Amino acid sequence: MIASHSLYFEHTFEANLAGQTFSHCEFEQCEFIDCDFSNSQFENCRFIECEFKNCNLATLGLRYTSLEEVSFKQCKLTSVRFTDVDWPLLASRAPVSFVGCELSHSSFFELSLKALKMRSCFAKDVDFRHADLTSADFTDTDFRDTLFQQTNLSKANFIGASHFAIDITANNISKAKFERYAALDLLAGLDIELVD
């Protein structure tokens, strides 16, 4: 179905390709619908203006692979090391977006993904340490046990987000948006006592 060293343009994929390795492929304006790429590896590949819908991408490997204007909708992306992706150096906004996805146990350590869109996602135990997520949209996302440390969250939108533990002394949250009641969680790391 997908052959290494191939170019695909405006192609739609609906396949179970779990546990396979693909190298030196280029996908432009392609759609991936209900695909299973769990435990698969994409090495030295390029995705340009592609969309993944309802795909299982758990433990997907993306070594030396570039993602440019790629969207993921209702996909499972657990245990994915986004740190292995070959990100564009001068992107003014994040070249990926996630809507309704499961991203648990994935890593964005030290990445610069300004204006990242991660809406209505489940992001348990995700590593955002030392990342630049300026102007990110985290609307309605669950951040249970997720790591924020020396993370730039300035101008980020956390409206509707839940279970986040952000130390305001160890992260930049300047001009970030939080709902009033949720903002109390930001005081948890200050060693103070709140009384009614």
CSV table of C-alpha atoms in Angstrom, one decimal:
chain,number,residue,atom,x,y,z
A,1,MET,CA,0.0,0.0,0.0
A,2,ILE,CA,2.8,2.4,0.9
A,3,ALA,CA,6.2,1.8,-0.7
A,4,SER,CA,9.5,3.3,0.6
A,5,HIS,CA,11.2,5.9,-1.7
A,6,SER,CA,7.8,6.9,-3.1
A,7,LEU,CA,5.9,10.2,-3.7
A,8,TYR,CA,2.1,10.4,-3.0
A,9,PHE,CA,0.0,13.4,-3.9
A,10,GLU,CA,-3.7,13.9,-3.0
A,11,HIS,CA,-4.0,10.2,-2.1
A,12,THR,CA,-6.4,8.8,0.5
A,13,PHE,CA,-5.2,5.9,2.6
A,14,GLU,CA,-7.5,3.6,4.6
A,15,ALA,CA,-5.3,0.7,5.8
A,16,ASN,CA,-3.9,-1.4,8.6
A,17,LEU,CA,-0.1,-0.9,8.4
A,18,ALA,CA,0.8,-1.5,12.0
A,19,GLY,CA,4.3,-2.4,12.9
A,20,GLN,CA,5.8,-1.5,9.5
A,21,THR,CA,8.7,0.7,8.5
A,22,PHE,CA,8.6,3.3,5.7
A,23,SER,CA,11.5,5.4,4.6
A,24,HIS,CA,12.1,8.3,2.2
A,25,CYS,CA,8.5,8.8,1.4
A,26,GLU,CA,6.8,12.1,0.6
A,27,PHE,CA,3.1,12.7,1.2
A,28,GLU,CA,1.5,15.9,0.0
A,29,GLN,CA,-2.2,16.8,0.5
A,30,CYS,CA,-3.0,13.3,1.5
A,31,GLU,CA,-5.7,12.0,3.8
A,32,PHE,CA,-5.3,9.1,6.2
A,33,ILE,CA,-8.7,7.8,7.4
A,34,ASP,CA,-9.1,5.0,10.0
A,35,CYS,CA,-5.5,3.9,9.5
A,36,ASP,CA,-3.6,1.8,12.0
A,37,PHE,CA,0.1,2.8,12.1
A,38,SER,CA,0.6,1.7,15.7
A,39,ASN,CA,4.3,0.7,16.3
A,40,SER,CA,5.2,1.8,12.8
A,41,GLN,CA,8.2,3.8,11.8
A,42,PHE,CA,8.5,6.7,9.3
A,43,GLU,CA,12.1,7.5,8.7
A,44,ASN,CA,13.3,10.4,6.6
A,45,CYS,CA,9.8,11.0,5.3
A,46,ARG,CA,7.9,14.2,4.7
A,47,PHE,CA,4.2,15.1,5.3
A,48,ILE,CA,3.0,18.3,3.7
A,49,GLU,CA,-0.6,19.6,4.2
A,50,CYS,CA,-1.9,16.1,5.3
A,51,GLU,CA,-4.8,15.1,7.5
A,52,PHE,CA,-5.1,12.1,9.8
A,53,LYS,CA,-8.6,11.2,10.9
A,54,ASN,CA,-9.5,8.5,13.5
A,55,CYS,CA,-6.1,6.9,13.1
A,56,ASN,CA,-4.2,4.7,15.6
A,57,LEU,CA,-0.7,6.2,15.7
A,58,ALA,CA,0.3,4.8,19.1
A,59,THR,CA,4.1,4.5,19.6
A,60,LEU,CA,4.6,5.8,16.1
A,61,GLY,CA,8.2,6.6,15.2
A,62,LEU,CA,9.0,9.8,13.3
A,63,ARG,CA,12.8,9.8,13.1
A,64,TYR,CA,14.1,12.6,10.7
A,65,THR,CA,10.6,13.0,9.4
A,66,SER,CA,9.1,16.5,8.8
A,67,LEU,CA,5.5,17.5,9.5
A,68,GLU,CA,4.4,20.7,7.6
A,69,GLU,CA,0.8,21.9,8.1
A,70,VAL,CA,-0.4,18.4,9.3
A,71,SER,CA,-3.6,18.0,11.3
A,72,PHE,CA,-4.6,15.1,13.5
A,73,LYS,CA,-8.3,14.7,14.4
A,74,GLN,CA,-9.7,12.1,16.8
A,75,CYS,CA,-6.3,10.2,16.6
A,76,LYS,CA,-4.5,8.1,19.1
A,77,LEU,CA,-0.9,9.4,19.4
A,78,THR,CA,0.2,7.9,22.7
A,79,SER,CA,3.9,7.4,23.5
A,80,VAL,CA,5.0,9.4,20.4
A,81,ARG,CA,8.4,11.2,20.7
A,82,PHE,CA,7.7,14.4,18.7
A,83,THR,CA,11.3,15.4,19.7
A,84,ASP,CA,12.4,13.0,16.9
A,85,VAL,CA,10.6,15.1,14.2
A,86,ASP,CA,12.6,17.2,11.8
A,87,TRP,CA,10.8,20.5,12.6
A,88,PRO,CA,11.1,23.6,10.3
A,89,LEU,CA,13.6,26.0,11.9
A,90,LEU,CA,11.8,29.3,11.2
A,91,ALA,CA,8.1,28.4,11.5
A,92,SER,CA,6.0,31.3,12.8
A,93,ARG,CA,3.4,28.9,14.1
A,94,ALA,CA,3.2,25.2,14.8
A,95,PRO,CA,3.2,23.1,11.7
A,96,VAL,CA,0.8,20.5,13.4
A,97,SER,CA,-2.6,20.7,15.1
A,98,PHE,CA,-4.4,18.2,17.3
A,99,VAL,CA,-8.2,18.1,17.8
A,100,GLY,CA,-9.9,15.5,19.9
A,101,CYS,CA,-6.8,13.4,20.1
A,102,GLU,CA,-5.2,11.2,22.8
A,103,LEU,CA,-1.6,12.2,23.3
A,104,SER,CA,-0.8,10.6,26.6
A,105,HIS,CA,2.9,9.7,27.5
A,106,SER,CA,4.2,11.7,24.4
A,107,SER,CA,7.1,14.1,24.5
A,108,PHE,CA,7.4,17.7,23.2
A,109,PHE,CA,10.6,18.3,25.3
A,110,GLU,CA,12.4,21.5,24.3
A,111,LEU,CA,10.4,22.0,21.1
A,112,SER,CA,9.4,25.4,19.8
A,113,LEU,CA,5.8,25.1,18.6
A,114,LYS,CA,4.3,28.5,18.8
A,115,ALA,CA,0.6,28.8,18.3
A,116,LEU,CA,0.2,25.0,18.7
A,117,LYS,CA,-3.4,23.9,18.5
A,118,MET,CA,-4.3,21.1,21.0
A,119,ARG,CA,-8.0,21.3,21.5
A,120,SER,CA,-10.3,18.9,23.3
A,121,CYS,CA,-7.4,16.4,23.7
A,122,PHE,CA,-6.5,14.0,26.5
A,123,ALA,CA,-2.8,14.7,27.3
A,124,LYS,CA,-1.9,12.6,30.4
A,125,ASP,CA,1.7,12.5,31.4
A,126,VAL,CA,2.9,14.6,28.4
A,127,ASP,CA,6.4,16.2,28.6
A,128,PHE,CA,6.3,19.9,27.7
A,129,ARG,CA,9.4,20.8,29.7
A,130,HIS,CA,11.6,23.7,28.3
A,131,ALA,CA,9.2,24.0,25.3
A,132,ASP,CA,8.1,27.3,23.7
A,133,LEU,CA,4.3,27.1,23.4
A,134,THR,CA,3.7,30.8,23.0
A,135,SER,CA,0.1,31.5,21.9
A,136,ALA,CA,-0.9,27.9,22.1
A,137,ASP,CA,-4.6,26.9,22.1
A,138,PHE,CA,-5.2,24.3,24.7
A,139,THR,CA,-9.0,24.7,24.9
A,140,ASP,CA,-10.8,21.9,26.7
A,141,THR,CA,-7.7,19.7,27.0
A,142,ASP,CA,-7.1,17.4,30.0
A,143,PHE,CA,-3.5,17.8,31.2
A,144,ARG,CA,-3.5,15.1,34.0
A,145,ASP,CA,0.1,14.5,35.3
A,146,THR,CA,1.6,16.6,32.5
A,147,LEU,CA,5.0,18.2,33.0
A,148,PHE,CA,5.4,21.9,32.5
A,149,GLN,CA,8.9,23.2,33.7
A,150,GLN,CA,10.6,26.2,32.2
A,151,THR,CA,7.9,26.2,29.6
A,152,ASN,CA,6.9,29.4,27.7
A,153,LEU,CA,3.1,29.5,28.0
A,154,SER,CA,2.7,33.2,27.4
A,155,LYS,CA,-0.5,34.1,25.7
A,156,ALA,CA,-1.7,30.4,25.7
A,157,ASN,CA,-5.4,29.7,26.0
A,158,PHE,CA,-6.3,27.3,28.8
A,159,ILE,CA,-10.1,28.1,28.7
A,160,GLY,CA,-11.9,24.8,29.5
A,161,ALA,CA,-8.6,23.0,30.2
A,162,SER,CA,-8.4,20.8,33.2
A,163,HIS,CA,-6.1,19.0,35.6
A,164,PHE,CA,-3.0,21.1,34.8
A,165,ALA,CA,-0.3,21.6,37.4
A,166,ILE,CA,1.7,24.7,36.4
A,167,ASP,CA,4.2,26.2,38.8
A,168,ILE,CA,3.9,29.9,38.1
A,169,THR,CA,7.4,30.5,39.5
A,170,ALA,CA,9.0,28.0,37.0
A,171,ASN,CA,7.0,28.8,33.8
A,172,ASN,CA,6.2,31.8,31.8
A,173,ILE,CA,2.4,32.3,31.9
A,174,SER,CA,2.3,36.0,31.0
A,175,LYS,CA,-1.0,37.0,29.4
A,176,ALA,CA,-2.2,33.4,29.3
A,177,LYS,CA,-6.0,32.9,29.6
A,178,PHE,CA,-7.5,30.8,32.4
A,179,GLU,CA,-11.0,30.5,33.8
A,180,ARG,CA,-11.3,32.2,37.2
A,181,TYR,CA,-12.0,29.0,39.2
A,182,ALA,CA,-9.2,27.1,37.4
A,183,ALA,CA,-6.7,29.9,38.2
A,184,LEU,CA,-6.8,28.7,41.9
A,185,ASP,CA,-4.8,25.6,40.7
A,186,LEU,CA,-2.0,27.9,39.8
A,187,LEU,CA,-1.5,28.9,43.4
A,188,ALA,CA,-1.0,25.3,44.5
A,189,GLY,CA,2.8,25.5,44.2
A,190,LEU,CA,3.2,28.6,46.3
A,191,ASP,CA,3.1,27.0,49.7
A,192,ILE,CA,0.1,29.1,50.8
A,193,GLU,CA,-3.1,28.2,52.5
A,194,LEU,CA,-6.4,29.2,50.9
A,195,VAL,CA,-9.5,29.7,53.1
A,196,ASP,CA,-13.1,30.4,52.2
